Coordinates of C-alpha atoms and ligand atoms in Angstrom, one line a residue:
M4 CA 0.0 0.0 0.0
A5 CA 1.4 3.4 -0.9
E6 CA 2.2 5.6 2.1
E7 CA -0.3 8.4 1.2
S8 CA -3.2 6.3 0.0
R9 CA -6.3 6.2 2.1
L10 CA -7.0 3.3 4.3
T11 CA -10.4 2.1 5.4
L12 CA -10.9 0.4 8.8
S13 CA -14.2 -1.5 8.8
V14 CA -15.6 -3.2 11.9
I15 CA -18.6 -5.3 11.0
K16 CA -20.4 -7.5 13.5
A17 CA -23.3 -9.9 13.9
D18 CA -24.7 -12.4 16.3
I19 CA -25.0 -15.5 14.1
G20 CA -25.5 -17.9 17.0
G21 CA -24.8 -18.2 20.7
F22 CA -23.0 -20.8 22.8
V23 CA -24.6 -21.5 25.3
G24 CA -27.9 -19.6 24.8
H25 CA -26.9 -16.0 24.2
V26 CA -23.7 -16.1 26.4
S27 CA -20.7 -16.7 24.1
S28 CA -19.5 -17.8 20.6
H29 CA -18.3 -21.3 19.7
P30 CA -14.6 -21.5 18.7
D31 CA -15.6 -23.2 15.4
I32 CA -17.4 -20.0 14.4
L33 CA -14.3 -17.9 15.0
D34 CA -12.2 -20.4 13.1
T35 CA -14.6 -20.4 10.1
A36 CA -14.5 -16.6 10.0
K37 CA -10.7 -16.5 10.2
D38 CA -10.4 -19.1 7.4
K39 CA -12.7 -17.2 5.1
L40 CA -11.0 -13.8 5.8
N41 CA -7.6 -15.4 5.2
H42 CA -8.7 -16.2 1.6
A43 CA -9.9 -12.6 1.2
K44 CA -6.5 -11.4 2.4
E45 CA -4.6 -13.8 0.1
N46 CA -6.6 -12.7 -2.9
G47 CA -6.1 -9.0 -2.0
T48 CA -9.7 -8.0 -1.2
I49 CA -8.6 -6.8 2.2
V50 CA -5.2 -5.8 3.5
D51 CA -5.5 -7.3 7.0
F52 CA -8.1 -8.6 9.4
H53 CA -8.7 -9.7 13.0
V54 CA -11.6 -11.8 14.3
L55 CA -12.8 -11.3 17.9
R56 CA -16.0 -12.0 19.8
C57 CA -17.8 -10.2 22.6
G58 CA -20.4 -12.4 24.2
D59 CA -22.4 -14.0 21.4
D60 CA -21.3 -11.3 18.8
L61 CA -18.8 -12.1 16.1
E62 CA -16.6 -9.1 15.3
L63 CA -14.8 -8.7 12.0
I64 CA -12.1 -6.1 12.0
L65 CA -10.9 -5.4 8.4
T66 CA -8.5 -3.0 6.8
H67 CA -8.7 -2.3 3.0
T68 CA -8.4 0.5 0.5
K69 CA -11.9 0.4 -1.0
G70 CA -13.6 3.1 1.2
C71 CA -16.7 3.1 3.4
D72 CA -19.9 1.4 2.3
N73 CA -18.0 -0.6 -0.3
T74 CA -20.1 -3.4 -1.9
E75 CA -17.3 -5.9 -2.2
I76 CA -16.3 -5.5 1.5
H77 CA -19.9 -5.6 2.7
E78 CA -20.5 -8.7 0.6
L79 CA -17.4 -10.3 2.0
A80 CA -18.7 -9.7 5.6
W81 CA -22.1 -11.0 4.6
N82 CA -20.6 -14.2 3.1
V83 CA -18.5 -14.7 6.3
F84 CA -21.7 -14.4 8.4
S85 CA -23.6 -16.7 6.1
V86 CA -20.9 -19.4 6.2
C87 CA -20.7 -19.0 10.0
T88 CA -24.5 -19.3 10.2
E89 CA -24.2 -22.7 8.4
V90 CA -21.7 -23.9 11.0
A91 CA -24.0 -22.5 13.8
K92 CA -26.9 -24.4 12.3
E93 CA -24.9 -27.6 12.2
L94 CA -24.0 -27.2 15.9
K95 CA -27.5 -26.1 16.6
L96 CA -26.1 -23.0 18.4
Y97 CA -28.7 -20.8 19.8
G98 CA -30.4 -18.3 17.5
A99 CA -28.3 -19.4 14.5
G100 CA -28.4 -16.5 11.9
Q101 CA -30.1 -14.3 14.5
D102 CA -28.9 -11.0 13.0
I103 CA -29.0 -12.1 9.3
L104 CA -32.4 -10.6 8.5
S105 CA -32.3 -11.1 4.7
D106 CA -31.9 -14.2 2.6
A107 CA -29.7 -12.5 0.0
F108 CA -27.1 -9.7 -0.1
S109 CA -28.3 -6.5 -1.7
G110 CA -25.3 -4.2 -2.0
N111 CA -24.9 -2.7 1.5
I112 CA -24.9 -4.7 4.7
K113 CA -26.4 -1.8 6.6
G114 CA -30.1 -2.3 7.3
M115 CA -29.7 -6.1 6.8
G116 CA -29.0 -6.9 10.4
P117 CA -25.2 -6.6 11.1
G118 CA -23.7 -3.6 12.8
V119 CA -21.1 -1.5 11.0
A120 CA -18.6 1.2 12.0
E121 CA -16.2 2.3 9.3
M122 CA -13.8 5.2 8.8
E123 CA -11.4 6.2 6.0
F124 CA -8.2 8.1 6.7
V125 CA -4.6 8.6 5.5
E126 CA -2.5 6.5 7.9
R127 CA -0.4 8.7 10.1
K128 CA 3.3 8.2 11.0
S129 CA 1.9 6.1 13.8
E130 CA -1.8 5.2 13.9
P131 CA -3.0 3.9 17.3
V132 CA -6.7 3.0 17.3
V133 CA -8.9 1.5 20.0
I134 CA -12.0 -0.5 19.1
F135 CA -14.8 -1.0 21.6
M136 CA -17.2 -3.9 21.3
A137 CA -20.2 -4.4 23.6
D138 CA -22.7 -7.2 24.2
K139 CA -26.2 -7.0 25.8
T140 CA -26.6 -3.3 25.2
S141 CA -27.4 -0.9 22.3
P142 CA -25.5 1.9 20.4
G143 CA -26.7 4.6 22.9
A144 CA -24.3 3.1 25.4
W145 CA -21.5 4.9 23.7
N146 CA -23.0 8.4 24.1
L147 CA -21.7 9.0 27.6
P148 CA -18.1 7.8 27.1
I149 CA -17.8 9.5 23.7
Y150 CA -19.1 12.8 25.1
R151 CA -16.5 12.6 27.9
I152 CA -13.7 11.6 25.6
F153 CA -14.2 14.4 23.1
A154 CA -16.0 17.2 25.0
D155 CA -15.2 16.9 28.7
P156 CA -11.9 18.5 29.8
F157 CA -12.3 16.9 33.2
N158 CA -11.8 13.6 31.3
T159 CA -9.6 14.6 28.5
A160 CA -6.7 16.9 29.5
G161 CA -5.8 17.3 25.8
L162 CA -8.8 19.5 25.3
I163 CA -6.9 22.1 27.4
I164 CA -3.3 21.2 26.8
D165 CA -3.0 20.1 23.1
P166 CA -3.4 23.1 20.6
K167 CA -4.8 20.7 17.9
M168 CA -7.7 19.8 20.3
C169 CA -8.4 23.1 21.9
D170 CA -11.0 24.1 19.2
G171 CA -12.9 20.9 20.1
F172 CA -14.8 18.3 18.1
S173 CA -18.0 18.1 16.2
F174 CA -20.5 15.4 16.8
R175 CA -22.9 13.9 14.2
V176 CA -26.0 12.7 16.1
L177 CA -28.6 10.4 14.6
D178 CA -32.2 10.5 15.6
V179 CA -33.0 6.8 15.1
K180 CA -36.7 7.3 15.6
E181 CA -37.2 9.9 12.8
G182 CA -34.3 8.8 10.6
R183 CA -32.6 12.2 10.6
C184 CA -29.3 13.6 11.8
I185 CA -27.7 16.8 13.1
T186 CA -24.1 18.0 13.6
L187 CA -23.3 19.9 16.8
S188 CA -20.1 21.5 17.7
C189 CA -18.4 21.5 21.1
P190 CA -17.6 23.3 23.3
E191 CA -20.0 26.0 21.9
E192 CA -23.1 23.8 21.6
M193 CA -22.3 21.4 24.5
H194 CA -25.7 22.0 26.2
Y195 CA -27.6 21.3 23.0
L196 CA -25.6 18.2 22.5
L197 CA -26.3 17.0 26.0
A198 CA -30.0 17.9 25.6
L199 CA -30.2 15.3 22.9
I200 CA -27.8 12.6 23.7
G201 CA -29.0 12.2 27.3
T202 CA -32.0 10.4 25.6
S203 CA -29.6 7.7 24.5
S204 CA -32.3 5.3 23.3
R205 CA -33.2 7.8 20.5
Y206 CA -30.3 10.2 19.9
I207 CA -27.1 8.4 19.1
I208 CA -23.7 9.8 18.3
S209 CA -22.6 8.2 15.1
S210 CA -19.3 10.0 14.4
V211 CA -16.9 12.6 15.7
Y212 CA -14.6 15.0 13.8
R213 CA -11.7 17.2 14.9
K214 CA -12.6 20.8 14.2
T215 CA -9.2 22.2 13.4
D216 CA -9.0 20.1 10.2
G217 CA -12.2 18.0 9.9
E218 CA -10.3 14.7 10.5
I219 CA -12.4 11.7 11.4
A220 CA -11.8 10.9 15.1
A221 CA -14.4 8.2 15.9
V222 CA -17.3 6.2 14.4
M223 CA -20.0 4.2 16.1
S224 CA -22.3 1.5 14.7
T225 CA -25.9 3.0 14.9
Q226 CA -27.9 0.1 13.5
K227 CA -31.0 -0.4 15.6
L228 CA -32.3 -3.8 14.7
S229 CA -35.6 -3.1 16.4
F230 CA -36.3 -0.2 13.9
I231 CA -34.8 -2.0 10.9
A232 CA -37.0 -5.0 11.3
G233 CA -40.0 -3.2 12.5
K234 CA -40.1 -5.7 15.3
Y235 CA -37.7 -6.8 18.0
V236 CA -35.3 -9.4 16.6
G237 CA -32.3 -9.2 18.9
K238 CA -30.1 -6.6 20.6
D239 CA -28.1 -4.3 18.4
D240 CA -24.9 -4.8 20.4
P241 CA -22.7 -1.9 19.2
V242 CA -19.1 -1.3 18.2
A243 CA -17.0 2.0 18.2
V244 CA -13.7 2.9 16.6
I245 CA -11.5 5.7 18.0
R246 CA -8.3 7.1 16.7
C247 CA -5.8 8.1 19.4
Q248 CA -2.8 10.3 20.2
S249 CA -1.0 13.2 18.3
G250 CA -3.9 15.6 18.2
F251 CA -6.6 13.0 19.1
P252 CA -7.3 12.0 22.7
A253 CA -4.5 9.9 24.3
V254 CA -5.2 6.2 24.7
G255 CA -5.6 6.7 28.4
E256 CA -8.1 9.6 27.8
V257 CA -10.1 7.2 25.6
M258 CA -10.1 4.4 28.2
E259 CA -10.8 6.7 31.2
P260 CA -14.7 7.1 30.9
F261 CA -15.1 3.3 31.0
S262 CA -13.9 3.4 34.6
F263 CA -17.4 4.5 35.4
P264 CA -19.8 1.6 34.9
H265 CA -22.7 3.8 33.7
L266 CA -26.2 2.4 33.3
V267 CA -27.1 1.2 29.8
E268 CA -30.1 -0.4 28.1
G269 CA -30.0 -4.1 27.3
W270 CA -29.2 -6.9 29.6
M271 CA -31.9 -9.6 30.0
R272 CA -34.2 -9.7 26.9
G273 CA -32.9 -6.3 25.9
S274 CA -35.4 -5.0 28.4
H275 CA -33.4 -3.9 31.4
S276 CA -31.1 -1.2 32.6
G277 CA -27.7 -2.2 34.0
P278 CA -24.1 -1.2 34.4
L279 CA -21.7 -1.5 31.5
M280 CA -18.8 -3.7 32.8
P281 CA -15.4 -3.4 31.1
V282 CA -13.7 -6.8 30.8
P283 CA -10.8 -8.5 29.2
F284 CA -11.6 -10.6 26.2
Y285 CA -11.8 -13.9 28.1
E286 CA -14.4 -12.4 30.5
A287 CA -16.9 -11.3 27.9
N288 CA -19.4 -14.0 28.8
P289 CA -22.5 -12.4 30.2
T290 CA -24.1 -15.3 32.3
R291 CA -25.7 -13.5 35.2
F292 CA -29.3 -12.7 34.1
D293 CA -27.7 -12.7 30.6
G294 CA -25.5 -9.9 31.8
P295 CA -24.5 -7.5 33.1
P296 CA -23.7 -5.8 29.8
R297 CA -20.1 -6.2 28.8
V298 CA -17.6 -4.1 26.8
I299 CA -14.2 -5.3 25.5
S300 CA -11.6 -3.1 24.0
A301 CA -9.0 -4.0 21.4
G302 CA -6.0 -1.7 20.8
F303 CA -4.1 -1.8 17.5
Q304 CA -1.2 0.0 15.9
I305 CA -1.9 0.2 12.2
S306 CA 1.2 -0.2 10.0
N307 CA 0.6 0.1 6.2
G308 CA -2.8 -1.3 6.7
R309 CA -1.5 -4.2 8.9
L310 CA -3.4 -4.6 12.2
I311 CA -0.6 -4.8 14.8
G312 CA -2.3 -6.3 17.8
P313 CA -4.8 -6.6 19.4
H314 CA -3.8 -5.5 22.8
D315 CA -6.5 -6.4 25.3
M316 CA -7.1 -3.0 26.8
F317 CA -9.3 -3.8 29.8
D318 CA -6.9 -6.6 31.0
D319 CA -5.6 -4.1 33.6
P320 CA -6.1 -4.2 37.3
S321 CA -6.9 -0.5 37.3
F322 CA -10.4 -1.5 36.1
D323 CA -10.8 -4.0 38.9
S324 CA -12.7 -1.5 41.1
T325 CA -15.0 -0.6 38.1
R326 CA -15.9 -4.3 37.8
R327 CA -16.5 -4.5 41.5
I328 CA -18.8 -1.5 41.4
A329 CA -20.5 -2.9 38.4
N330 CA -21.2 -6.0 40.4
D331 CA -22.6 -4.0 43.3
I332 CA -24.8 -2.0 40.9
S333 CA -26.0 -5.2 39.3
E334 CA -27.0 -6.5 42.7
Y335 CA -28.9 -3.3 43.5
M336 CA -30.6 -3.2 40.2
R337 CA -31.6 -6.9 40.2
R338 CA -33.4 -6.5 43.5
H339 CA -36.0 -4.4 41.6
G340 CA -37.0 -7.5 39.6
P341 CA -39.6 -6.5 37.0
F342 CA -40.0 -2.9 38.3
Q343 CA -38.7 0.2 36.7
P344 CA -36.1 1.7 36.4
H345 CA -34.4 -1.8 36.2
R346 CA -37.0 -2.9 33.7
L347 CA -37.1 -0.4 30.8
P348 CA -40.1 1.9 30.3
E349 CA -43.0 0.5 28.2
E350 CA -42.2 2.5 25.0
E351 CA -38.7 0.9 25.0
L352 CA -40.3 -2.5 25.1
E353 CA -42.7 -1.9 22.1
Y354 CA -40.6 -4.1 19.9
T355 CA -40.2 -6.9 22.4
T356 CA -42.8 -9.6 23.1
L357 CA -44.3 -7.6 26.0
P358 CA -47.2 -6.3 23.8
L359 CA -48.2 -9.9 23.2
V360 CA -48.5 -10.4 27.0
L361 CA -50.5 -7.2 27.5
E362 CA -52.8 -8.2 24.6
K363 CA -54.1 -11.1 26.8
L364 CA -55.5 -8.6 29.3
K365 CA -57.0 -6.3 26.7
D366 CA -60.6 -7.4 27.1
R367 CA -60.5 -7.4 30.9
F368 CA -60.0 -3.7 31.4
Q369 CA -63.1 -1.7 32.4
K370 CA -63.7 2.0 32.2
V371 CA -63.5 3.9 35.5
Ligands
LIG420 C1 -30.5 -10.0 25.3 C2 -30.5 -11.4 24.9 C3 -31.0 -12.4 25.8 C4 -32.3 -13.0 25.3 C5 -32.9 -14.0 26.3 C6 -34.2 -14.6 25.8 O1 -30.0 -9.2 24.3 O2 -30.1 -11.7 23.8 O3 -31.2 -11.9 27.1 O4 -33.3 -11.9 25.1 O5 -32.0 -15.0 26.6 O6 -33.9 -15.2 24.6 P1 -35.0 -16.1 23.8 O7 -36.2 -15.2 23.6 O8 -34.3 -16.3 22.5 O9 -35.3 -17.3 24.6
LIG421 MG1 -27.8 -14.0 20.7
LIG422 MG1 -25.1 -10.1 21.5

């Protein structure tokens, strides 16, 4: 790859079957995905790849030179998920093909079930990136940490200290309910931004740009399966990609907000509020009440498109107390059982099977 050419980093994920239940992925699935992507690397479709999993989600991390929303790359990911679904069916893994909502690929994987976060950039002299992958939650889970990384000087010292960051960042926010978006600039429009993204089930930060030069800083997957399918078909467990250092937040500034296990939507049946627990790769197995929600983080140095890594970023005792607090919060929330705010409000459960339950009572209500 020529030094000045543009590189695309695509993270594409899907739940194509759980082991056991919705807890984890089977090693055969990961091996199948690696095998298929190895072919794609050999024939030059992609420059490099890495396969990971978070809970029951299969995460494909790809580098290539074809740009965002590229049909060939999306079709490759689609084919990987399809072949893995066949393996999942053979093993009768749970919910085989759960996120594959369509029978045939139709040009762009977005809107077909899988989650996508892609960015294109000219690789810097050194290009550190951190990828976050979560299970048993939804894309709004990134709002709080992304806000703190790119707009809160109490988190990110670089906003005060680094001249490239002092002007701040702009945030593209998607209204997933109305299918529209808005770009807001921080620090000037910080209050407007917060007025929206505090409603994290509806307004979701989808990308972040550095204001001094418009460089892409972060992208998040914003697929909401519930809206895509018109009915609840699984959780839209999200991914996020963040560029670090030299005019972007330092790696440590990117990791810092995850030391607070904030409450996110998801957990059991995608219907509960619970703390986001940062864990090393091998602990991304949400077994307690199908949770609590997990996030893993893979750090890479990119070298001419090669993914040097991953480094398992949450495999660090400095997150031990976060995990302990997350367990304490889990305990506290669980004691509420089916009561709000542990259980999500009714409008958030519109796409679950709850309406079918309420339907049974419909004729027994009397006017008062
Ligand atoms: C949450 C999740 C699980 C399932 C639950 C019930 O995102 O995937 O909590 O919702 O295990 O699953 P089903 O309805 O497949 O029995
Ligand atoms: Mg699943
Ligand atoms: Mg999942």
